[in-house]
Coordinates of C-alpha atoms (C1' of nucleotides) in Angstrom, one line a residue:
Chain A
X1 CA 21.3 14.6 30.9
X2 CA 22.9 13.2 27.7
X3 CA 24.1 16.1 24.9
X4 CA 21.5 16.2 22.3
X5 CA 23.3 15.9 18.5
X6 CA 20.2 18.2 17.6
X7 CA 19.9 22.1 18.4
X8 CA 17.0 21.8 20.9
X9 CA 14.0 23.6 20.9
X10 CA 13.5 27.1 21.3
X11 CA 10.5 28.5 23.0
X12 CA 9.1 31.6 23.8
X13 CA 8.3 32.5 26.9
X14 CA 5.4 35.5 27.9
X15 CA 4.6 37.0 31.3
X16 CA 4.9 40.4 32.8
X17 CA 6.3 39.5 35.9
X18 CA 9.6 39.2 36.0
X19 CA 10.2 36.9 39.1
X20 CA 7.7 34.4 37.2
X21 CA 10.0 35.0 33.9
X22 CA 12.8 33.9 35.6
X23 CA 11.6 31.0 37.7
X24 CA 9.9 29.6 33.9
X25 CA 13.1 30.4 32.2
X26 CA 15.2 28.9 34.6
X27 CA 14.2 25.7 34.6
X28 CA 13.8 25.3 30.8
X29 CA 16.7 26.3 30.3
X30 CA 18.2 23.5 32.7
X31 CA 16.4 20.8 31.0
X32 CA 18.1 22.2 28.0
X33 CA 15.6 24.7 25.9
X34 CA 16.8 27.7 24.2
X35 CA 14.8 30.4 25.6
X36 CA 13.3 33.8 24.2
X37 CA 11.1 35.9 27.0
X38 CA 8.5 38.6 26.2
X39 CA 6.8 40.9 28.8
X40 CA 3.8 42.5 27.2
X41 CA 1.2 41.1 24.4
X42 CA 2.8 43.2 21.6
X43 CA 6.1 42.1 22.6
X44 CA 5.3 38.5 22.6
X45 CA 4.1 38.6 19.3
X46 CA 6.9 40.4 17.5
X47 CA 9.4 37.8 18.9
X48 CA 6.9 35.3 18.0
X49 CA 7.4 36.6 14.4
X50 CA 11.2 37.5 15.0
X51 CA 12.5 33.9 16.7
X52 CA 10.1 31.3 14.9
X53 CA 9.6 29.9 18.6
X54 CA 9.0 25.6 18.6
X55 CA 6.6 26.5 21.3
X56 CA 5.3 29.1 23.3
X57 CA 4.5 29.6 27.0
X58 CA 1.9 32.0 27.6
X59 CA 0.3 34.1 30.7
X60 CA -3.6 34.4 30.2
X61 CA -2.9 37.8 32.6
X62 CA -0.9 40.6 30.7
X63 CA -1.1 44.3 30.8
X64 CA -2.6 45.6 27.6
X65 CA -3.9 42.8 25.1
X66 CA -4.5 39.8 27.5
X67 CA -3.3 36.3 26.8
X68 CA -6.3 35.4 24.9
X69 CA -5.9 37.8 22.5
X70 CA -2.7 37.3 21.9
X71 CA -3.0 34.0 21.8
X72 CA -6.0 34.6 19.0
X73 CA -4.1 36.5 17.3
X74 CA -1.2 34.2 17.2
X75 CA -3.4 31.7 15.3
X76 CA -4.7 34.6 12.8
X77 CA -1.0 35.0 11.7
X78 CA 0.6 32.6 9.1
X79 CA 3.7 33.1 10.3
X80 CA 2.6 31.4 13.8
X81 CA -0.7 29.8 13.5
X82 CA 1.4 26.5 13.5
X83 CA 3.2 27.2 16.5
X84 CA 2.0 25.3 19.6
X85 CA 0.4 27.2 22.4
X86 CA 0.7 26.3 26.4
X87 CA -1.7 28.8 28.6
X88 CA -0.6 29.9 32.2
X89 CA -4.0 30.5 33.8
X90 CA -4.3 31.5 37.5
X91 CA -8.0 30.2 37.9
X92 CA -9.1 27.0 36.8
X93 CA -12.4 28.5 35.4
X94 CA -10.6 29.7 32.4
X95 CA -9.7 26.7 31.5
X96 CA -12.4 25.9 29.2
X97 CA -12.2 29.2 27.3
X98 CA -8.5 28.5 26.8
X99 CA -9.1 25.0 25.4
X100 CA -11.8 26.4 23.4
X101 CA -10.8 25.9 19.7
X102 CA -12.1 29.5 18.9
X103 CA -8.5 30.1 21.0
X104 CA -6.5 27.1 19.8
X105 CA -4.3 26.8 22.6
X106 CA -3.1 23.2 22.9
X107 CA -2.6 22.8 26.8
X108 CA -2.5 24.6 30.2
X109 CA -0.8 24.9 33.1
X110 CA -2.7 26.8 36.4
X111 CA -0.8 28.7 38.4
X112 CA 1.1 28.0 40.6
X113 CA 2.7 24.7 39.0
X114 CA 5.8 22.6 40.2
X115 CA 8.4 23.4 37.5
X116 CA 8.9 19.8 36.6
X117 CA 5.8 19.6 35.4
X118 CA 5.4 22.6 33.4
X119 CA 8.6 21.0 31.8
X120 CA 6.6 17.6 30.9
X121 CA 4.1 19.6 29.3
X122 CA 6.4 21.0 27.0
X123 CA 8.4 17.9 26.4
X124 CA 5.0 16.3 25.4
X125 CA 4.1 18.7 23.3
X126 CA 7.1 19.3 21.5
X127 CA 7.4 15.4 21.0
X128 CA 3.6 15.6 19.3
X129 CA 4.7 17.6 16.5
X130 CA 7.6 16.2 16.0
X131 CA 7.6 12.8 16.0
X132 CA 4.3 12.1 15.8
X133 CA 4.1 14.4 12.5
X134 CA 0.6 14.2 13.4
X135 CA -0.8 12.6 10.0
X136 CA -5.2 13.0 10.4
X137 CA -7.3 11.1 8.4
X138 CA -9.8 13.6 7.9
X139 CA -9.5 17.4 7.2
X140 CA -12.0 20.2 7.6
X141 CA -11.2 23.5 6.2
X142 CA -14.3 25.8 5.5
X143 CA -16.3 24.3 2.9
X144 CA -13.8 21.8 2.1
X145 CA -14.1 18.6 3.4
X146 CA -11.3 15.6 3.3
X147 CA -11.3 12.2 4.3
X148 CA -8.3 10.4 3.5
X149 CA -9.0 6.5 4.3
X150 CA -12.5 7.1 2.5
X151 CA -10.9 9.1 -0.6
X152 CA -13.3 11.4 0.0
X153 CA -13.6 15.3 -0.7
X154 CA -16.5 17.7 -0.9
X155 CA -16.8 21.3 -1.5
X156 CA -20.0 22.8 0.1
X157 CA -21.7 19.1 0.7
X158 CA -20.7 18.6 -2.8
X159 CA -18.8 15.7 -4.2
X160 CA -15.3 16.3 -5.8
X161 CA -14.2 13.4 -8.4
X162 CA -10.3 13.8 -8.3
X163 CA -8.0 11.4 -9.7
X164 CA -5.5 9.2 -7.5
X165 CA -2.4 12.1 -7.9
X166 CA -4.6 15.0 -7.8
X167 CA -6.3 13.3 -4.4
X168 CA -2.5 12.7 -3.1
X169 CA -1.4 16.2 -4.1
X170 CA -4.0 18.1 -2.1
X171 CA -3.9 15.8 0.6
X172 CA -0.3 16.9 0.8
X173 CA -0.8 20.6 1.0
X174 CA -3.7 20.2 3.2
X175 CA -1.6 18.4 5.9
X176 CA 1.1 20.9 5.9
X177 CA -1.7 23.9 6.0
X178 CA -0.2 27.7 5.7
X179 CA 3.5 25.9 4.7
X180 CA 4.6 26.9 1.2
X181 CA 5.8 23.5 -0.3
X182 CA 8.7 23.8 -3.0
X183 CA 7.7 22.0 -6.4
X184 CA 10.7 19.5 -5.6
X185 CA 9.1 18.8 -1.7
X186 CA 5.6 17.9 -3.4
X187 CA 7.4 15.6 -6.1
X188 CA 9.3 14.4 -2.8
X189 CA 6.2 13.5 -1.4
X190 CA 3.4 13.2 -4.2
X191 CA 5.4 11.4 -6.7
X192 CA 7.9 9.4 -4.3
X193 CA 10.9 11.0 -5.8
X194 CA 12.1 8.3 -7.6
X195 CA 10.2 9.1 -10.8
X196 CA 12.5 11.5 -12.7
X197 CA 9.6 13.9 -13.6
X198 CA 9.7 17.7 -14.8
X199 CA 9.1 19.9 -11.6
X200 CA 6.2 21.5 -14.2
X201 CA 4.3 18.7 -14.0
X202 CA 3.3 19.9 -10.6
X203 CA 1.8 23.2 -12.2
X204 CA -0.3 21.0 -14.2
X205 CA -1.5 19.2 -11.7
X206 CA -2.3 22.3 -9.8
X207 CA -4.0 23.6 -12.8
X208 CA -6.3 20.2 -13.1
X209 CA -7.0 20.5 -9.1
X210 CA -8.0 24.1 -9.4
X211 CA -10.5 23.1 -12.3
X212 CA -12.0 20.7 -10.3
X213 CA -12.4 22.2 -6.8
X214 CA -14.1 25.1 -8.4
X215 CA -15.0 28.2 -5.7
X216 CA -12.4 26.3 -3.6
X217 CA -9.6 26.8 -5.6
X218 CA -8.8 29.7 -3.4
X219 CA -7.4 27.3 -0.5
X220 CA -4.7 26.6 -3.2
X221 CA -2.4 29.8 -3.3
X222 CA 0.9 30.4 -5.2
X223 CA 3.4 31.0 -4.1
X224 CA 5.4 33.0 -6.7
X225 CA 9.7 31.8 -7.2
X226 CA 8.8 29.2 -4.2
X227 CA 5.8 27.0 -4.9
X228 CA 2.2 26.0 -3.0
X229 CA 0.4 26.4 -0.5
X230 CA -2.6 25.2 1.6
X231 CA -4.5 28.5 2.8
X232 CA -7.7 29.0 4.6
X233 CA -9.0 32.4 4.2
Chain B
X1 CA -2.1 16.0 37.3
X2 CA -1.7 13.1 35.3
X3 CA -0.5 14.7 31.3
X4 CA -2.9 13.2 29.3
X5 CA -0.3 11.8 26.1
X6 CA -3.4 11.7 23.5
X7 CA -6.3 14.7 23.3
X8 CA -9.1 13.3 24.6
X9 CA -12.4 13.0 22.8
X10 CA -14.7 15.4 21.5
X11 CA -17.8 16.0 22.3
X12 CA -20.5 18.2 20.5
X13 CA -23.7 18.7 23.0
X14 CA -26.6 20.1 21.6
X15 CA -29.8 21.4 23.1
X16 CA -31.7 24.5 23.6
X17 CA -32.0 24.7 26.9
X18 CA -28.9 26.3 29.0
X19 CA -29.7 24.4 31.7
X20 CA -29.4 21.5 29.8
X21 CA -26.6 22.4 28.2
X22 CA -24.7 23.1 31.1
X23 CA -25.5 19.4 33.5
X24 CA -24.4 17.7 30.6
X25 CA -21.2 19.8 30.0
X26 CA -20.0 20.0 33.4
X27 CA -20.5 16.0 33.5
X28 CA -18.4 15.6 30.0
X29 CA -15.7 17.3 31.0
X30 CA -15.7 16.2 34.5
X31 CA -15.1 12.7 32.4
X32 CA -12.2 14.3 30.9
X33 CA -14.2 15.1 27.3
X34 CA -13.7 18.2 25.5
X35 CA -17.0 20.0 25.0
X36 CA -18.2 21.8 22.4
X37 CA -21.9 23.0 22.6
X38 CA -24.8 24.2 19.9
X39 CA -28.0 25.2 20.9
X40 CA -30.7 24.6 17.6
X41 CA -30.2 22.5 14.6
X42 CA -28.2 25.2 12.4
X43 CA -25.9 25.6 14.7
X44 CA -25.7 22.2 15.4
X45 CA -25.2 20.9 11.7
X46 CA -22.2 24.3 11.5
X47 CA -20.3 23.3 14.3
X48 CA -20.1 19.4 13.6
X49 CA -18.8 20.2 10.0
X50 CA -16.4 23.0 11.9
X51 CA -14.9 20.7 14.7
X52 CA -15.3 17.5 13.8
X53 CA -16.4 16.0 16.6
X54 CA -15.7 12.1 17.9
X55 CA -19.6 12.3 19.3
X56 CA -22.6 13.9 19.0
X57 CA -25.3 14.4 21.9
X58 CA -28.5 15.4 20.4
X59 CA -31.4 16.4 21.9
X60 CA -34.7 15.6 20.1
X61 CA -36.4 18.7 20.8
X62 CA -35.4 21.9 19.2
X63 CA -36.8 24.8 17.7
X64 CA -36.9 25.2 14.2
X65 CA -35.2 22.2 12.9
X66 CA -35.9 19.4 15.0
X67 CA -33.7 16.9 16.4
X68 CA -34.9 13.4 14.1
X69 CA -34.1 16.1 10.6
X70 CA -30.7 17.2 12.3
X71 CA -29.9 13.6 12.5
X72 CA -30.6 13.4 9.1
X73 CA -28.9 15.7 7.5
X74 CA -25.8 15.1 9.9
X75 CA -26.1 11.6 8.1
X76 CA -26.1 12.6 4.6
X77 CA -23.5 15.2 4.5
X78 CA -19.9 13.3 4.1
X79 CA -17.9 15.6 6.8
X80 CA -20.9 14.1 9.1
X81 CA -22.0 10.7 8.7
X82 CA -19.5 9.2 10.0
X83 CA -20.1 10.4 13.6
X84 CA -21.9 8.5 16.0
X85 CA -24.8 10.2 17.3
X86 CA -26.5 9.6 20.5
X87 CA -30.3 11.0 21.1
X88 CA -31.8 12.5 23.8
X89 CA -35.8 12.0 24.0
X90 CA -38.2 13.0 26.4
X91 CA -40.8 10.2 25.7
X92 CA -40.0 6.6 25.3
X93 CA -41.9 6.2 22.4
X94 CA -40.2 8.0 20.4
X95 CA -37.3 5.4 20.4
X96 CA -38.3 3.4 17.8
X97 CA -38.3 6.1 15.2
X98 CA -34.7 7.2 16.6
X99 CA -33.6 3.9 16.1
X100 CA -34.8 3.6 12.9
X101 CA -32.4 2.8 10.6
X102 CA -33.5 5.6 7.9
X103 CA -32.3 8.3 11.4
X104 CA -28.9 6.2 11.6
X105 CA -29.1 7.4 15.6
X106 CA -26.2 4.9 17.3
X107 CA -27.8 5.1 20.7
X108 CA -30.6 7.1 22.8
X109 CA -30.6 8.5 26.6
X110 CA -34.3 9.4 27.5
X111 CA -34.6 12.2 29.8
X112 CA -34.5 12.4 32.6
X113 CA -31.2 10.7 32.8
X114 CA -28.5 10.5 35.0
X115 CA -25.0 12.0 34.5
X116 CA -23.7 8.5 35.0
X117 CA -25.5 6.5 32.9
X118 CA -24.7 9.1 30.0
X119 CA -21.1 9.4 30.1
X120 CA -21.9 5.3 30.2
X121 CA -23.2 5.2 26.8
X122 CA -20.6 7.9 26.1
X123 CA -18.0 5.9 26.9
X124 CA -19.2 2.5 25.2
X125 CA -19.9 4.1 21.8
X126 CA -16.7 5.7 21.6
X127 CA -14.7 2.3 23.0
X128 CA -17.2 0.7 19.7
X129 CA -15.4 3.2 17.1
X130 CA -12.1 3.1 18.1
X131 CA -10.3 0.3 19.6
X132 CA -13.1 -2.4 18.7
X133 CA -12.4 -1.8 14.7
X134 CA -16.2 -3.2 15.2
X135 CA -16.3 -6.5 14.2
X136 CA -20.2 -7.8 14.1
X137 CA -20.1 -11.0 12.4
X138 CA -23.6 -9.5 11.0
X139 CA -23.4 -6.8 8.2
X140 CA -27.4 -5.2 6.8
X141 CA -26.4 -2.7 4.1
X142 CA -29.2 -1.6 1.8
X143 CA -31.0 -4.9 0.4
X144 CA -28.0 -6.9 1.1
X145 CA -27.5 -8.8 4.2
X146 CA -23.9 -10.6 5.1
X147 CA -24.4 -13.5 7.9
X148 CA -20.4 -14.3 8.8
X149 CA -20.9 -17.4 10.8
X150 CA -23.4 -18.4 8.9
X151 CA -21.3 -18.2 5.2
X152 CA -24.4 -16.6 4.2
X153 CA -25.1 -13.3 2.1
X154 CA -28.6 -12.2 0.7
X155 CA -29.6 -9.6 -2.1
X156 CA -32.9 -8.8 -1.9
X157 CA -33.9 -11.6 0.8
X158 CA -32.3 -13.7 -2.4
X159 CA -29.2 -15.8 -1.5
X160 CA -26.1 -15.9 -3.2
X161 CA -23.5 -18.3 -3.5
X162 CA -20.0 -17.8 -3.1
X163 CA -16.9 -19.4 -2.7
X164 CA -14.6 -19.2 0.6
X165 CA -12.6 -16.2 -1.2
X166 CA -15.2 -14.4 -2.9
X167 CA -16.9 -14.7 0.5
X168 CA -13.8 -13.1 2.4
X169 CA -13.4 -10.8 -0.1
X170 CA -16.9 -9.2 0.5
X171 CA -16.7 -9.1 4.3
X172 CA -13.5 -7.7 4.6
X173 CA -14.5 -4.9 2.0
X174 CA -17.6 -4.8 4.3
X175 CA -16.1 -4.6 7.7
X176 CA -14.6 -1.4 6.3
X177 CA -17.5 0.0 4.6
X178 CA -16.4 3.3 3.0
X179 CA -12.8 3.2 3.3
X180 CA -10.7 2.4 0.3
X181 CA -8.3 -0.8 0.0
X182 CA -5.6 -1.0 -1.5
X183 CA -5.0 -4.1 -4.0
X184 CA -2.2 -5.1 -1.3
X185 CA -4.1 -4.4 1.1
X186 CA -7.0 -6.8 0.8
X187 CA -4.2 -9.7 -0.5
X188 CA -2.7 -9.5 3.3
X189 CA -5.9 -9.4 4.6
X190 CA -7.8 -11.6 2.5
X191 CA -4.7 -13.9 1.1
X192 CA -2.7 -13.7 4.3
X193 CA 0.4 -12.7 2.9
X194 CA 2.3 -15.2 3.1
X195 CA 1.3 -16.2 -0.1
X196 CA 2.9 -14.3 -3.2
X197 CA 0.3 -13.6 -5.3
X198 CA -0.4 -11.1 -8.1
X199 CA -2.3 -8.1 -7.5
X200 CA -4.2 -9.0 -10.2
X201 CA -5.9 -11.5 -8.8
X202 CA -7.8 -8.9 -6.7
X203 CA -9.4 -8.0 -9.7
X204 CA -10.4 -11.2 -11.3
X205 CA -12.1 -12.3 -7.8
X206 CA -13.6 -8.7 -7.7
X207 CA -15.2 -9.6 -10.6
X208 CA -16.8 -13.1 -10.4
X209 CA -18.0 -11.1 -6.9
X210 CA -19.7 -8.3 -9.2
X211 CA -21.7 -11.0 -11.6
X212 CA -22.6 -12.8 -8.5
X213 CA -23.7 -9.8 -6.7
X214 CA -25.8 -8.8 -9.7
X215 CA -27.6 -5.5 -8.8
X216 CA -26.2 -5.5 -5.5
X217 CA -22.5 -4.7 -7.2
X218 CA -23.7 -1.2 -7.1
X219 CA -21.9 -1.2 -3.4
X220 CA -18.3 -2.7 -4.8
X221 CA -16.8 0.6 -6.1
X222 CA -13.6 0.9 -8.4
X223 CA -11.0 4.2 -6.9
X224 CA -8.9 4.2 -10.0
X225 CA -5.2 4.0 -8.8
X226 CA -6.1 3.2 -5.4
X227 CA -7.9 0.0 -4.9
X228 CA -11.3 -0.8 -4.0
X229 CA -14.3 -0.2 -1.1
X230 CA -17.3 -0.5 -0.5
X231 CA -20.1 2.1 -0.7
X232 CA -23.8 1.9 0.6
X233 CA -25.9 4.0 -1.6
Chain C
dC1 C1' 7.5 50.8 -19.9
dG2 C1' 9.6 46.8 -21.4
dG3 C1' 12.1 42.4 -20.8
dG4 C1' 12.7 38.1 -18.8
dG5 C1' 11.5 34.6 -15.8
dA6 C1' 7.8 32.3 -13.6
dT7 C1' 3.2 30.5 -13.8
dG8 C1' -1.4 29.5 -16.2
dT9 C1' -3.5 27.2 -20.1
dT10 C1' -4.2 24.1 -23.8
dA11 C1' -3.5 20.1 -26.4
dC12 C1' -1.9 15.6 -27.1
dA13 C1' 0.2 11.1 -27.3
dA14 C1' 2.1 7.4 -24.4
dG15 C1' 1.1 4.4 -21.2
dC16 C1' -1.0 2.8 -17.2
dC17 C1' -5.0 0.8 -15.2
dG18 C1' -8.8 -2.0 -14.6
dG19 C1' -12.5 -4.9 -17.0
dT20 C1' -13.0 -9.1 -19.4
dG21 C1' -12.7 -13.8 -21.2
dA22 C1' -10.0 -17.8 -21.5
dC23 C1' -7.3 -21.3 -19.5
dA24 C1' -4.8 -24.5 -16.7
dA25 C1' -3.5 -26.0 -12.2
dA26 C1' -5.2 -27.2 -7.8
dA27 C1' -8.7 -28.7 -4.8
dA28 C1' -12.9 -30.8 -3.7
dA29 C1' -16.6 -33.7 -4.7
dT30 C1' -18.4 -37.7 -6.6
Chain D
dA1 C1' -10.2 -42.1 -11.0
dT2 C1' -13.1 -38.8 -12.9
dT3 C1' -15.7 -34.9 -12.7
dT4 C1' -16.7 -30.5 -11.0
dT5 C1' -15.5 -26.4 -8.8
dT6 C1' -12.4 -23.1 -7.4
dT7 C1' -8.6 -20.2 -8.1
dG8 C1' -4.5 -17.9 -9.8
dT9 C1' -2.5 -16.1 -14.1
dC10 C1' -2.3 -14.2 -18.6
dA11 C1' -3.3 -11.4 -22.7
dC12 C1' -6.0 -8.1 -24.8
dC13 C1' -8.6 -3.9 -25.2
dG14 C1' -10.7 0.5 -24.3
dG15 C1' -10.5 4.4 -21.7
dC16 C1' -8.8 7.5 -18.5
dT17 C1' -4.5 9.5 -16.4
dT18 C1' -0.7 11.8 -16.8
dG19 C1' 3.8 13.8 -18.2
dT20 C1' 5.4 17.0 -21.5
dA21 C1' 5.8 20.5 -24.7
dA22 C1' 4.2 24.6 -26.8
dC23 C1' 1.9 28.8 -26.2
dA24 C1' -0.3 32.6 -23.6
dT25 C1' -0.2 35.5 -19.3
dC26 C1' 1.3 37.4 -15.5
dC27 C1' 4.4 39.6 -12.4
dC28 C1' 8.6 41.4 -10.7
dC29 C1' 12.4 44.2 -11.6
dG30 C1' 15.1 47.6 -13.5

DNA sequence: CGGGGATGTTACAAGCCGGTGACAAAAAAT
DNA sequence: ATTTTTTGTCACCGGCTTGTAACATCCCCG
């Protein structure tokens, strides 16, 4: 396998057995993964918190809080709701509860699985959010309503008149949900950063969007000495 | 295993009956669809806004609400319209009023049906959205009627004359009802770029379209900044 | 509790953007 | 060849956007 100039991924890895651990880390760690291992629900999600894991590998059967939850609660958090999930299930029932959305994991894996391709799950997954920097044209959060190629947004079935910057700027933060973004990154992005323009420009802009979203202003949080961000509580 | 590289569609299923429900499901998935289900109109209307589904399976009866009004408001609310929705009727004669253009239903299944045939019409609708770009060389929007082959467009069963561009112009803008286009855009599609032209000229044409149009211009919308679309109300 | 930095708010002028009418070149029709 | 139609460009204007500055608040920190 050819050195990769890039620190590789590191991903989290959460069973109770230990044999299973092992196998799992094992072979991720031959096809070159930096790996973290967790043994109990609590556990997994303190490291999840602790490492900032690319990805994480996680047994629907634990002792305690079962995978589910943790994997629930995963999404709940900030701090992880953008991190991908891969389920090891044992029956292939559970497989629609796992791919339910109110879970959010974003593959499986039954039990028992050849390591190689437990390996090209991750692999694919991994490669999703990163190269494919997964760009949607539409956007649904709560009330809110975004569709990019239409220039669309309504709040509650309502109608939103934003102006072409104000429609770039949210679509911005929208796509990068939860993720603070620095007033510099959004003039980066929003402004194509070869404008010379006063990073206060942004608040203003901000300010203008608020007005105008009205009750769903509140997806638009500050971020105080860093900048915005897209949140959906 | 095969790993699928895309997420496969969605599907949002929706009928009162659990039994129903379930045959329908268990045939979806089977066909490699992700299913999510809702069983009365509120629900039904909740969950498309919620998870954005590719398709929508809609059973005409239902308590409460009924099927033909879900359809409805599914195709009035923004987050929604955009969805093709297939119906499920119990009596043949209600197809014509599913049909109907003021419902905006895409297809119908009546019941009883069989798994196969469904995930046919499944299948074929979601083919129509995606990789088709649907091309009809027939457009009917509101009063106005576009004949491509034919070179001929009609406002109010009134026909109006236009040049080769202007003509283009409308059909392109037409084909991609909703979404906005960009001045450069419509030049490489309209102009085929090979040509440098100004971006201007998009306007001027835009407006010997508008004068022609006369009332009709209502569906030729201005996104300041952006470029142009068409609209249908 | 008070100071200082960061953010929200307001106001405003410059300038960008799109609508419009005119015009000439190019193409088509006669 | 002449007329007519089409088409690309330009200049002008009104209005909306937008960047900025000045002022008001808020919040963190000692």
């Amino acid at each position: 396998m050819p050195t990769k100039s890039r620190v590789m991924a590191k991903i989290l890895v959460v069973d109770d057995e230990p044999d299973a651990l092992e196998l799992v880390g094992f072979n991720l760690k031959a096809a070159g993964y930096e790996v973290v291992t967790a043994d109990d629900g609590a556990d997994a999600l303190k490291k999840a918190r602790q490492h900032a894991p690319d990805l994480i590998l996680l047994d629907v059967m634990l002792p305690e809080v079962d995978g589910l939850e943790v994997c629930k609660l995963l999404r709940r958090d900030p701090a992880t709701s953008q991190i991908p999930v891969i389920m090891l299930t044992a029956k292939a029932a559970e497989i629609d509860r796992v791919l339910g959305l109110e879970l959010g994991a974003d593959d499986y894996v039954t039990k028992p699985f050849s390591p190689r391709e437990l390996v090209l799950r991750v692999k694919n997954l991994l490669r999703r959010r990163t190269d494919g920097e997964e760009k949607p044209d539409q956007f649904n959060i709560g009330d809110m309503f975004i569709d990019v190629p239409r220039h669309l947004v309504t709040v509650a079935r309502k109608r939103i008149d934003l102006t072409a910057t104000e429609f770039k700027l949210l679509t911005t933060l929208a796509s990068r949900r939860g993720r603070v973004q620095s007033r510099e990154q959004l003039l980066r992005d929003v402004w194509e950063y070869d404008n010379i323009i006063d990073t206060r420009t942004v608040d203003t802009h901000m300010r203008r969007l608020r007005e105008k979203l009205g009750t769903a202003c509140r997806y638009l949080d500050t971020v105080r000495g860093v900048g915005y961000r897209f949140v959906e509580n």
